[in-house]
């Protein structure tokens, strides 16, 4: 493990995340794996969802989805979904912890599960994932790369975050999760 990744893990584990702001809707839970590749330059692994999907088509996302009745925890949900979508063997993932759940635009309480894994070949499920890419962890967690946008739905105001990385537009819940992780480990 590199010094950079070791420092990230230390900061992540020593600084508790801020409390979740929104209550989780009853019974609607999901989880995503926030995969960090343990390599010479630690990197965040992201996917671009298939353009053929009914919801969130073509968006940059973390592997994840809805909790199944057979999942014993939301960590199991994140690991199962990562295996189904991009072929990550759950035994290869070292769970570092979880971030507070965020409420998705579709009403799910989504729990981000941070996991460390070795660089490995991926098996993309073409029904769900168009492509996968990595972003250097140091760059991903740089807070200045995220720009706010305020949206209005009815009488409610929602702030979302936007960022670009190469040809990838990262926004919404995915950008918010990365930014929250960056805030958690930032120096005071």
Coordinates of N, CA and C in Angstrom, one line a residue:
X1 N 0.8 -1.2 0.0 CA 0.0 0.0 0.0 C 0.9 1.2 0.0
X2 N 0.6 2.2 -0.8 CA 1.4 3.4 -0.9 C 1.1 4.3 0.3
X3 N 2.1 5.2 0.5 CA 1.9 6.2 1.6 C 0.7 7.0 1.4
X4 N 0.3 7.4 0.1 CA -0.8 8.2 -0.1 C -2.1 7.5 0.3
X5 N -2.2 6.2 -0.1 CA -3.4 5.4 0.3 C -3.5 5.2 1.8
X6 N -2.3 4.9 2.4 CA -2.3 4.7 3.8 C -2.8 6.0 4.6
X7 N -2.3 7.1 4.1 CA -2.7 8.4 4.7 C -4.2 8.6 4.5
X8 N -4.7 8.3 3.3 CA -6.2 8.4 3.0 C -7.0 7.5 4.0
X9 N -6.6 6.3 4.2 CA -7.3 5.4 5.1 C -7.2 5.9 6.5
X10 N -6.1 6.3 7.0 CA -6.0 6.9 8.3 C -6.9 8.0 8.5
X11 N -6.9 9.0 7.6 CA -7.8 10.1 7.7 C -9.3 9.7 7.7
X12 N -9.6 8.8 6.8 CA -11.0 8.3 6.6 C -11.5 7.7 7.9
X13 N -10.7 6.9 8.5 CA -11.1 6.1 9.7 C -11.1 7.0 11.0
X14 N -10.2 8.0 11.0 CA -10.1 8.8 12.2 C -11.1 10.0 12.3
X15 N -11.6 10.4 11.1 CA -12.5 11.5 11.1 C -13.9 11.0 10.8
X16 N -14.8 11.0 11.7 CA -16.2 10.5 11.4 C -16.9 11.4 10.4
X17 N -17.7 10.8 9.5 CA -18.4 11.6 8.5 C -19.5 12.5 9.2
X18 N -19.9 13.6 8.6 CA -21.0 14.3 9.2 C -22.3 13.5 9.2
X19 N -23.2 13.8 10.1 CA -24.4 13.1 10.1 C -25.2 13.3 8.8
X20 N -26.0 12.3 8.4 CA -26.9 12.4 7.3 C -27.9 13.5 7.5
X21 N -28.3 14.2 6.5 CA -29.2 15.3 6.7 C -30.7 14.9 6.4
X22 N -30.8 13.9 5.6 CA -32.2 13.6 5.2 C -32.6 12.2 5.7
X23 N -33.8 12.0 6.2 CA -34.2 10.7 6.7 C -34.4 9.8 5.6
X24 N -34.1 8.5 5.8 CA -34.2 7.5 4.8 C -35.7 7.1 4.6
X25 N -36.2 7.0 3.4 CA -37.6 6.5 3.2 C -37.6 5.1 3.7
X26 N -38.7 4.7 4.3 CA -38.8 3.4 4.8 C -38.8 2.3 3.7
X27 N -38.0 1.4 3.9 CA -38.0 0.2 2.9 C -37.3 0.4 1.6
X28 N -36.8 1.6 1.3 CA -36.2 1.9 0.0 C -34.7 2.1 0.2
X29 N -33.9 1.0 0.2 CA -32.5 1.2 0.5 C -31.7 0.6 -0.7
X30 N -30.6 1.3 -0.9 CA -29.6 0.9 -2.0 C -28.2 1.2 -1.4
X31 N -27.2 0.6 -2.1 CA -25.8 0.9 -1.8 C -25.0 0.9 -3.0
X32 N -23.9 1.7 -2.9 CA -22.9 1.8 -4.0 C -21.6 1.5 -3.4
X33 N -20.7 0.8 -4.2 CA -19.3 0.6 -3.8 C -18.5 1.8 -4.3
X34 N -17.8 2.4 -3.5 CA -16.8 3.5 -3.8 C -15.5 2.8 -3.9
X35 N -15.1 2.2 -5.1 CA -13.9 1.4 -5.2 C -12.6 2.3 -5.4
X36 N -11.7 2.1 -4.5 CA -10.4 2.7 -4.6 C -9.4 1.7 -4.9
X37 N -8.7 1.9 -6.0 CA -7.7 0.9 -6.5 C -6.4 1.2 -5.8
X38 N -5.8 0.1 -5.2 CA -4.6 0.2 -4.5 C -3.5 -0.1 -5.6
X39 N -2.9 1.0 -6.0 CA -1.9 0.9 -7.1 C -0.8 2.0 -6.8
X40 N 0.2 2.1 -7.6 CA 1.3 3.0 -7.4 C 0.7 4.4 -7.3
X41 N -0.3 4.8 -8.1 CA -1.1 6.0 -7.9 C -2.5 5.6 -7.6
X42 N -2.9 5.6 -6.3 CA -4.3 5.2 -6.0 C -5.3 5.9 -6.8
X43 N -6.4 5.2 -7.2 CA -7.4 5.8 -8.1 C -8.8 5.4 -7.7
X44 N -9.7 6.2 -8.0 CA -11.1 5.9 -7.8 C -11.6 5.3 -9.1
X45 N -12.4 4.2 -9.0 CA -12.9 3.5 -10.1 C -14.4 3.9 -10.3
X46 N -14.7 4.3 -11.5 CA -16.1 4.8 -11.8 C -16.6 4.1 -13.1
X47 N -17.9 4.1 -13.3 CA -18.4 3.5 -14.5 C -19.3 4.5 -15.2
X48 N -19.5 4.2 -16.5 CA -20.5 4.9 -17.3 C -21.6 3.9 -17.6
X49 N -22.8 4.3 -17.1 CA -23.9 3.4 -17.2 C -24.3 3.2 -18.7
X50 N -24.9 2.1 -19.0 CA -25.3 1.8 -20.4 C -26.3 2.9 -20.9
X51 N -26.2 3.2 -22.1 CA -27.2 4.2 -22.7 C -28.5 3.6 -22.9
X52 N -28.6 2.2 -22.8 CA -29.9 1.5 -23.0 C -30.7 1.4 -21.7
X53 N -30.2 1.8 -20.6 CA -30.9 1.7 -19.3 C -32.1 2.7 -19.3
X54 N -33.1 2.3 -18.6 CA -34.3 3.1 -18.4 C -34.1 4.3 -17.5
X55 N -33.3 4.1 -16.5 CA -33.0 5.2 -15.5 C -31.5 5.5 -15.5
X56 N -31.2 6.7 -15.5 CA -29.8 7.2 -15.4 C -28.9 6.7 -16.5
X57 N -29.5 6.6 -17.7 CA -28.7 6.1 -18.8 C -27.5 7.0 -19.2
X58 N -26.4 6.4 -19.4 CA -25.2 7.1 -19.8 C -24.5 7.9 -18.7
X59 N -25.0 7.9 -17.5 CA -24.4 8.7 -16.4 C -23.2 8.0 -15.8
X60 N -22.3 8.8 -15.3 CA -21.1 8.3 -14.6 C -21.6 7.9 -13.2
X61 N -21.3 6.7 -12.7 CA -21.8 6.3 -11.4 C -20.8 5.3 -10.8
X62 N -21.1 5.0 -9.5 CA -20.4 3.9 -8.9 C -21.2 2.6 -9.1
X63 N -20.6 1.5 -9.1 CA -21.4 0.2 -9.1 C -22.3 0.1 -7.9
X64 N -23.6 -0.2 -8.1 CA -24.5 -0.3 -7.0 C -25.9 -0.5 -7.4
X65 N -26.8 -0.6 -6.4 CA -28.2 -0.8 -6.7 C -29.0 -1.1 -5.5
X66 N -30.2 -1.5 -5.7 CA -31.2 -1.7 -4.7 C -30.8 -2.9 -3.8
X67 N -31.1 -2.8 -2.5 CA -30.9 -3.9 -1.6 C -31.9 -5.0 -1.9
X68 N -31.4 -6.3 -2.0 CA -32.2 -7.5 -2.2 C -32.5 -8.1 -0.9
X69 N -33.6 -8.8 -0.8 CA -34.0 -9.5 0.5 C -32.9 -10.5 0.9
X70 N -32.1 -11.0 0.0 CA -31.0 -12.0 0.3 C -29.8 -11.3 0.8
X71 N -29.7 -9.9 0.7 CA -28.5 -9.2 1.2 C -28.6 -9.1 2.7
X72 N -27.5 -9.5 3.4 CA -27.5 -9.4 4.9 C -27.2 -8.0 5.4
X73 N -26.7 -7.2 4.5 CA -26.3 -5.8 4.9 C -26.2 -4.9 3.7
X74 N -26.1 -3.6 3.8 CA -25.9 -2.8 2.7 C -24.5 -2.9 2.1
X75 N -23.6 -3.4 2.9 CA -22.2 -3.7 2.4 C -22.3 -4.8 1.5
X76 N -23.1 -5.9 1.8 CA -23.3 -7.0 0.9 C -24.0 -6.5 -0.4
X77 N -24.9 -5.6 -0.3 CA -25.6 -5.1 -1.5 C -24.6 -4.4 -2.4
X78 N -23.7 -3.6 -1.9 CA -22.7 -2.9 -2.7 C -21.8 -3.9 -3.3
X79 N -21.3 -4.9 -2.6 CA -20.4 -5.9 -3.1 C -21.1 -6.8 -4.2
X80 N -22.3 -7.2 -3.9 CA -23.0 -8.0 -4.9 C -23.2 -7.2 -6.2
X81 N -23.7 -6.0 -6.1 CA -23.9 -5.1 -7.3 C -22.6 -4.9 -8.1
X82 N -21.5 -4.7 -7.4 CA -20.2 -4.5 -8.0 C -19.7 -5.7 -8.8
X83 N -20.0 -6.9 -8.2 CA -19.7 -8.1 -8.9 C -20.6 -8.3 -10.1
X84 N -21.9 -8.0 -10.0 CA -22.8 -8.2 -11.1 C -22.5 -7.2 -12.3
X85 N -22.1 -5.9 -11.9 CA -21.9 -4.9 -12.9 C -20.6 -4.9 -13.6
X86 N -19.5 -5.1 -12.7 CA -18.2 -5.0 -13.3 C -17.2 -6.1 -12.9
X87 N -17.8 -7.2 -12.3 CA -17.0 -8.4 -12.1 C -16.0 -8.3 -11.0
X88 N -16.2 -7.5 -10.0 CA -15.3 -7.4 -8.9 C -15.6 -8.5 -7.9
X89 N -14.6 -9.3 -7.6 CA -14.8 -10.4 -6.6 C -14.8 -9.8 -5.2
X90 N -16.0 -10.0 -4.5 CA -16.1 -9.4 -3.2 C -15.0 -9.8 -2.2
X91 N -14.3 -10.9 -2.4 CA -13.2 -11.3 -1.5 C -12.0 -10.5 -1.7
X92 N -11.9 -9.7 -2.8 CA -10.8 -8.9 -3.1 C -10.9 -7.5 -2.5
X93 N -12.1 -7.2 -1.9 CA -12.4 -5.8 -1.5 C -12.2 -5.7 0.1
X94 N -11.3 -4.8 0.5 CA -11.2 -4.5 1.9 C -12.1 -3.3 2.2
X95 N -13.1 -3.5 3.0 CA -14.0 -2.5 3.4 C -13.4 -1.5 4.3
X96 N -13.3 -0.2 4.0 CA -12.8 0.8 4.8 C -13.9 1.4 5.7
X97 N -15.1 1.4 5.2 CA -16.2 2.0 6.0 C -17.3 2.5 5.1
X98 N -18.2 3.2 5.7 CA -19.4 3.7 4.9 C -19.5 5.2 5.2
X99 N -20.1 5.9 4.2 CA -20.5 7.3 4.4 C -22.0 7.4 4.7
X100 N -22.4 8.5 5.2 CA -23.9 8.6 5.5 C -24.7 8.4 4.2
X101 N -25.8 7.8 4.4 CA -26.7 7.6 3.2 C -27.2 8.9 2.6
X102 N -27.3 8.9 1.3 CA -27.8 10.1 0.6 C -29.2 9.7 0.0
X103 N -30.1 10.6 -0.2 CA -31.3 10.3 -0.8 C -31.2 10.6 -2.3
X104 N -31.5 9.5 -3.1 CA -31.5 9.7 -4.6 C -32.7 10.4 -5.1
X105 N -32.6 10.8 -6.3 CA -33.8 11.5 -7.0 C -35.0 10.6 -7.1
X106 N -34.7 9.3 -7.0 CA -35.8 8.3 -7.1 C -36.3 7.8 -5.8
X107 N -35.8 8.4 -4.7 CA -36.4 8.2 -3.4 C -35.7 7.1 -2.6
X108 N -34.5 6.6 -3.0 CA -33.8 5.6 -2.3 C -32.8 6.2 -1.3
X109 N -32.6 5.6 -0.2 CA -31.5 6.0 0.7 C -30.3 5.1 0.3
X110 N -29.3 5.8 -0.3 CA -28.2 5.1 -0.9 C -27.0 5.3 0.0
X111 N -26.5 4.1 0.5 CA -25.3 4.1 1.4 C -24.0 3.9 0.5
X112 N -23.1 4.8 0.6 CA -21.8 4.7 -0.1 C -20.9 3.8 0.8
X113 N -20.4 2.7 0.2 CA -19.5 1.8 0.9 C -18.1 2.0 0.3
X114 N -17.1 2.4 1.1 CA -15.8 2.7 0.6 C -15.0 1.4 0.7
X115 N -14.4 0.9 -0.4 CA -13.6 -0.3 -0.4 C -12.3 -0.1 -1.1
X116 N -11.3 -0.8 -0.7 CA -10.0 -0.8 -1.3 C -9.8 -2.1 -2.0
X117 N -9.3 -2.1 -3.2 CA -9.1 -3.3 -4.0 C -7.9 -3.2 -4.9
X118 N -7.3 -4.4 -5.2 CA -6.1 -4.4 -6.1 C -6.6 -4.1 -7.5
X119 N -5.6 -3.6 -8.3 CA -5.9 -3.5 -9.7 C -6.2 -4.9 -10.3
X120 N -7.3 -5.0 -11.0 CA -7.7 -6.3 -11.5 C -8.4 -6.1 -12.8
X121 N -8.5 -7.1 -13.7 CA -9.3 -7.0 -14.9 C -10.8 -7.0 -14.5
X122 N -11.5 -6.2 -15.2 CA -13.0 -6.1 -15.0 C -13.7 -6.8 -16.0
X123 N -14.9 -7.3 -15.6 CA -15.8 -8.0 -16.6 C -17.1 -7.1 -16.6
X124 N -17.2 -6.2 -17.6 CA -18.3 -5.3 -17.6 C -19.6 -6.1 -18.1
X125 N -20.7 -5.8 -17.4 CA -22.0 -6.4 -17.8 C -22.5 -5.4 -18.8
X126 N -22.6 -5.7 -20.1 CA -23.0 -4.7 -21.1 C -24.4 -4.2 -21.0
X127 N -25.3 -5.0 -20.3 CA -26.6 -4.6 -20.1 C -26.7 -3.4 -19.1
X128 N -25.7 -3.3 -18.3 CA -25.7 -2.2 -17.2 C -24.6 -1.2 -17.4
X129 N -23.4 -1.6 -17.9 CA -22.3 -0.7 -17.9 C -21.7 -0.6 -19.3
X130 N -21.5 0.6 -19.7 CA -20.9 0.9 -21.0 C -19.4 0.9 -21.0
X131 N -18.9 1.5 -19.9 CA -17.4 1.5 -19.7 C -17.1 1.8 -18.3
X132 N -15.8 1.6 -18.0 CA -15.3 1.9 -16.6 C -14.0 2.6 -16.8
X133 N -13.7 3.5 -15.8 CA -12.4 4.3 -15.9 C -12.0 4.6 -14.5
X134 N -10.7 5.0 -14.4 CA -10.2 5.4 -13.1 C -9.8 6.9 -13.2
X135 N -9.8 7.4 -12.0 CA -9.5 8.8 -11.8 C -8.5 8.9 -10.6
X136 N -7.3 9.5 -10.8 CA -6.4 9.6 -9.6 C -7.1 10.0 -8.4
X137 N -6.9 9.3 -7.3 CA -7.6 9.6 -6.0 C -7.3 11.1 -5.6
X138 N -6.1 11.5 -5.7 CA -5.8 12.8 -5.2 C -6.6 13.9 -6.0
X139 N -6.7 13.6 -7.3 CA -7.5 14.6 -8.1 C -9.0 14.5 -7.8
X140 N -9.5 13.3 -7.6 CA -10.9 13.1 -7.3 C -11.3 13.8 -6.1
X141 N -10.5 13.8 -5.1 CA -10.8 14.3 -3.8 C -10.5 15.8 -3.6
X142 N -10.0 16.4 -4.7 CA -9.7 17.9 -4.7 C -11.0 18.6 -4.7
X143 N -11.4 19.3 -3.6 CA -12.7 19.9 -3.5 C -13.0 21.0 -4.5
X144 N -12.0 21.7 -5.0 CA -12.2 22.8 -5.9 C -12.7 22.4 -7.3
X145 N -12.6 21.1 -7.6 CA -13.0 20.6 -8.9 C -14.5 20.5 -9.0
X146 N -15.2 20.6 -7.9 CA -16.7 20.4 -7.8 C -17.4 21.7 -7.8
X147 N -18.4 21.9 -8.7 CA -19.1 23.2 -8.8 C -20.5 23.0 -8.5
X148 N -21.1 23.9 -7.6 CA -22.5 23.7 -7.3 C -23.5 24.2 -8.3
X149 N -24.6 23.6 -8.4 CA -25.7 24.0 -9.2 C -27.0 23.9 -8.4
X150 N -27.8 24.9 -8.3 CA -29.1 24.8 -7.6 C -30.2 24.6 -8.5
X151 N -31.0 23.5 -8.3 CA -32.2 23.2 -9.0 C -33.4 23.4 -8.2
X152 N -34.5 23.7 -8.9 CA -35.8 23.9 -8.2 C -36.8 22.9 -8.7
X153 N -37.4 22.1 -7.8 CA -38.4 21.1 -8.2 C -39.6 21.5 -7.3
X154 N -40.6 22.0 -8.0 CA -41.8 22.5 -7.2 C -41.3 23.6 -6.3
X155 N -41.6 23.5 -5.0 CA -41.2 24.5 -4.0 C -39.9 24.2 -3.4
X156 N -39.2 23.1 -3.8 CA -38.0 22.6 -3.1 C -36.8 23.0 -3.9
X157 N -35.8 23.4 -3.1 CA -34.5 23.7 -3.7 C -33.5 22.6 -3.5
X158 N -32.8 22.2 -4.5 CA -31.8 21.1 -4.4 C -30.4 21.6 -4.9
X159 N -29.4 21.3 -4.2 CA -28.0 21.6 -4.7 C -27.4 20.3 -5.2
X160 N -26.9 20.4 -6.4 CA -26.1 19.2 -6.9 C -24.7 19.7 -7.2
X161 N -23.8 18.8 -7.4 CA -22.4 19.1 -7.7 C -22.1 18.6 -9.1
X162 N -21.2 19.3 -9.8 CA -20.8 19.0 -11.2 C -19.3 19.0 -11.3
X163 N -18.7 18.1 -12.1 CA -17.3 18.1 -12.4 C -17.0 17.4 -13.7
X164 N -15.9 17.7 -14.3 CA -15.5 17.0 -15.5 C -14.2 16.3 -15.2
X165 N -14.0 15.1 -15.8 CA -12.7 14.4 -15.8 C -12.5 13.8 -17.2
X166 N -11.5 14.3 -17.9 CA -11.3 14.0 -19.3 C -12.6 14.1 -20.0
X167 N -13.1 13.1 -20.7 CA -14.4 13.2 -21.4 C -15.6 12.8 -20.6
X168 N -15.5 12.7 -19.3 CA -16.5 12.2 -18.4 C -17.1 13.3 -17.6
X169 N -18.4 13.5 -17.7 CA -19.2 14.5 -16.9 C -19.7 13.8 -15.6
X170 N -19.2 14.2 -14.5 CA -19.5 13.6 -13.2 C -20.4 14.6 -12.5
X171 N -21.6 14.1 -12.1 CA -22.6 15.1 -11.5 C -23.6 14.4 -10.6
X172 N -24.4 15.1 -9.9 CA -25.4 14.6 -9.1 C -24.9 13.8 -7.9
X173 N -25.6 12.7 -7.6 CA -25.2 11.9 -6.4 C -23.8 11.4 -6.5
X174 N -23.3 11.0 -7.6 CA -21.9 10.5 -7.7 C -20.9 11.6 -7.3
X175 N -21.1 12.8 -7.9 CA -20.2 13.9 -7.6 C -20.3 14.3 -6.1
X176 N -21.5 14.2 -5.6 CA -21.8 14.6 -4.2 C -21.1 13.6 -3.3
X177 N -21.1 12.3 -3.6 CA -20.4 11.3 -2.8 C -18.9 11.5 -2.8
X178 N -18.4 11.8 -4.0 CA -16.9 12.0 -4.0 C -16.5 13.2 -3.3
X179 N -17.3 14.3 -3.4 CA -17.0 15.5 -2.7 C -17.1 15.3 -1.2
X180 N -18.2 14.6 -0.7 CA -18.3 14.3 0.7 C -17.1 13.5 1.2
X181 N -16.6 12.6 0.4 CA -15.4 11.8 0.9 C -14.2 12.8 1.0
X182 N -14.1 13.7 0.0 CA -13.0 14.7 0.0 C -13.1 15.6 1.2
X183 N -14.4 16.0 1.6 CA -14.6 16.8 2.8 C -14.2 16.1 4.0
X184 N -14.5 14.8 4.1 CA -14.3 14.0 5.3 C -12.8 13.9 5.6
X185 N -12.0 13.8 4.6 CA -10.5 13.5 4.8 C -9.7 14.8 4.7
X186 N -10.4 15.9 4.3 CA -9.6 17.2 4.2 C -9.0 17.6 5.5
X187 N -7.9 18.3 5.3 CA -7.2 18.9 6.5 C -8.1 20.0 7.1
X188 N -8.1 20.1 8.4 CA -9.0 21.2 9.0 C -8.3 22.5 8.7

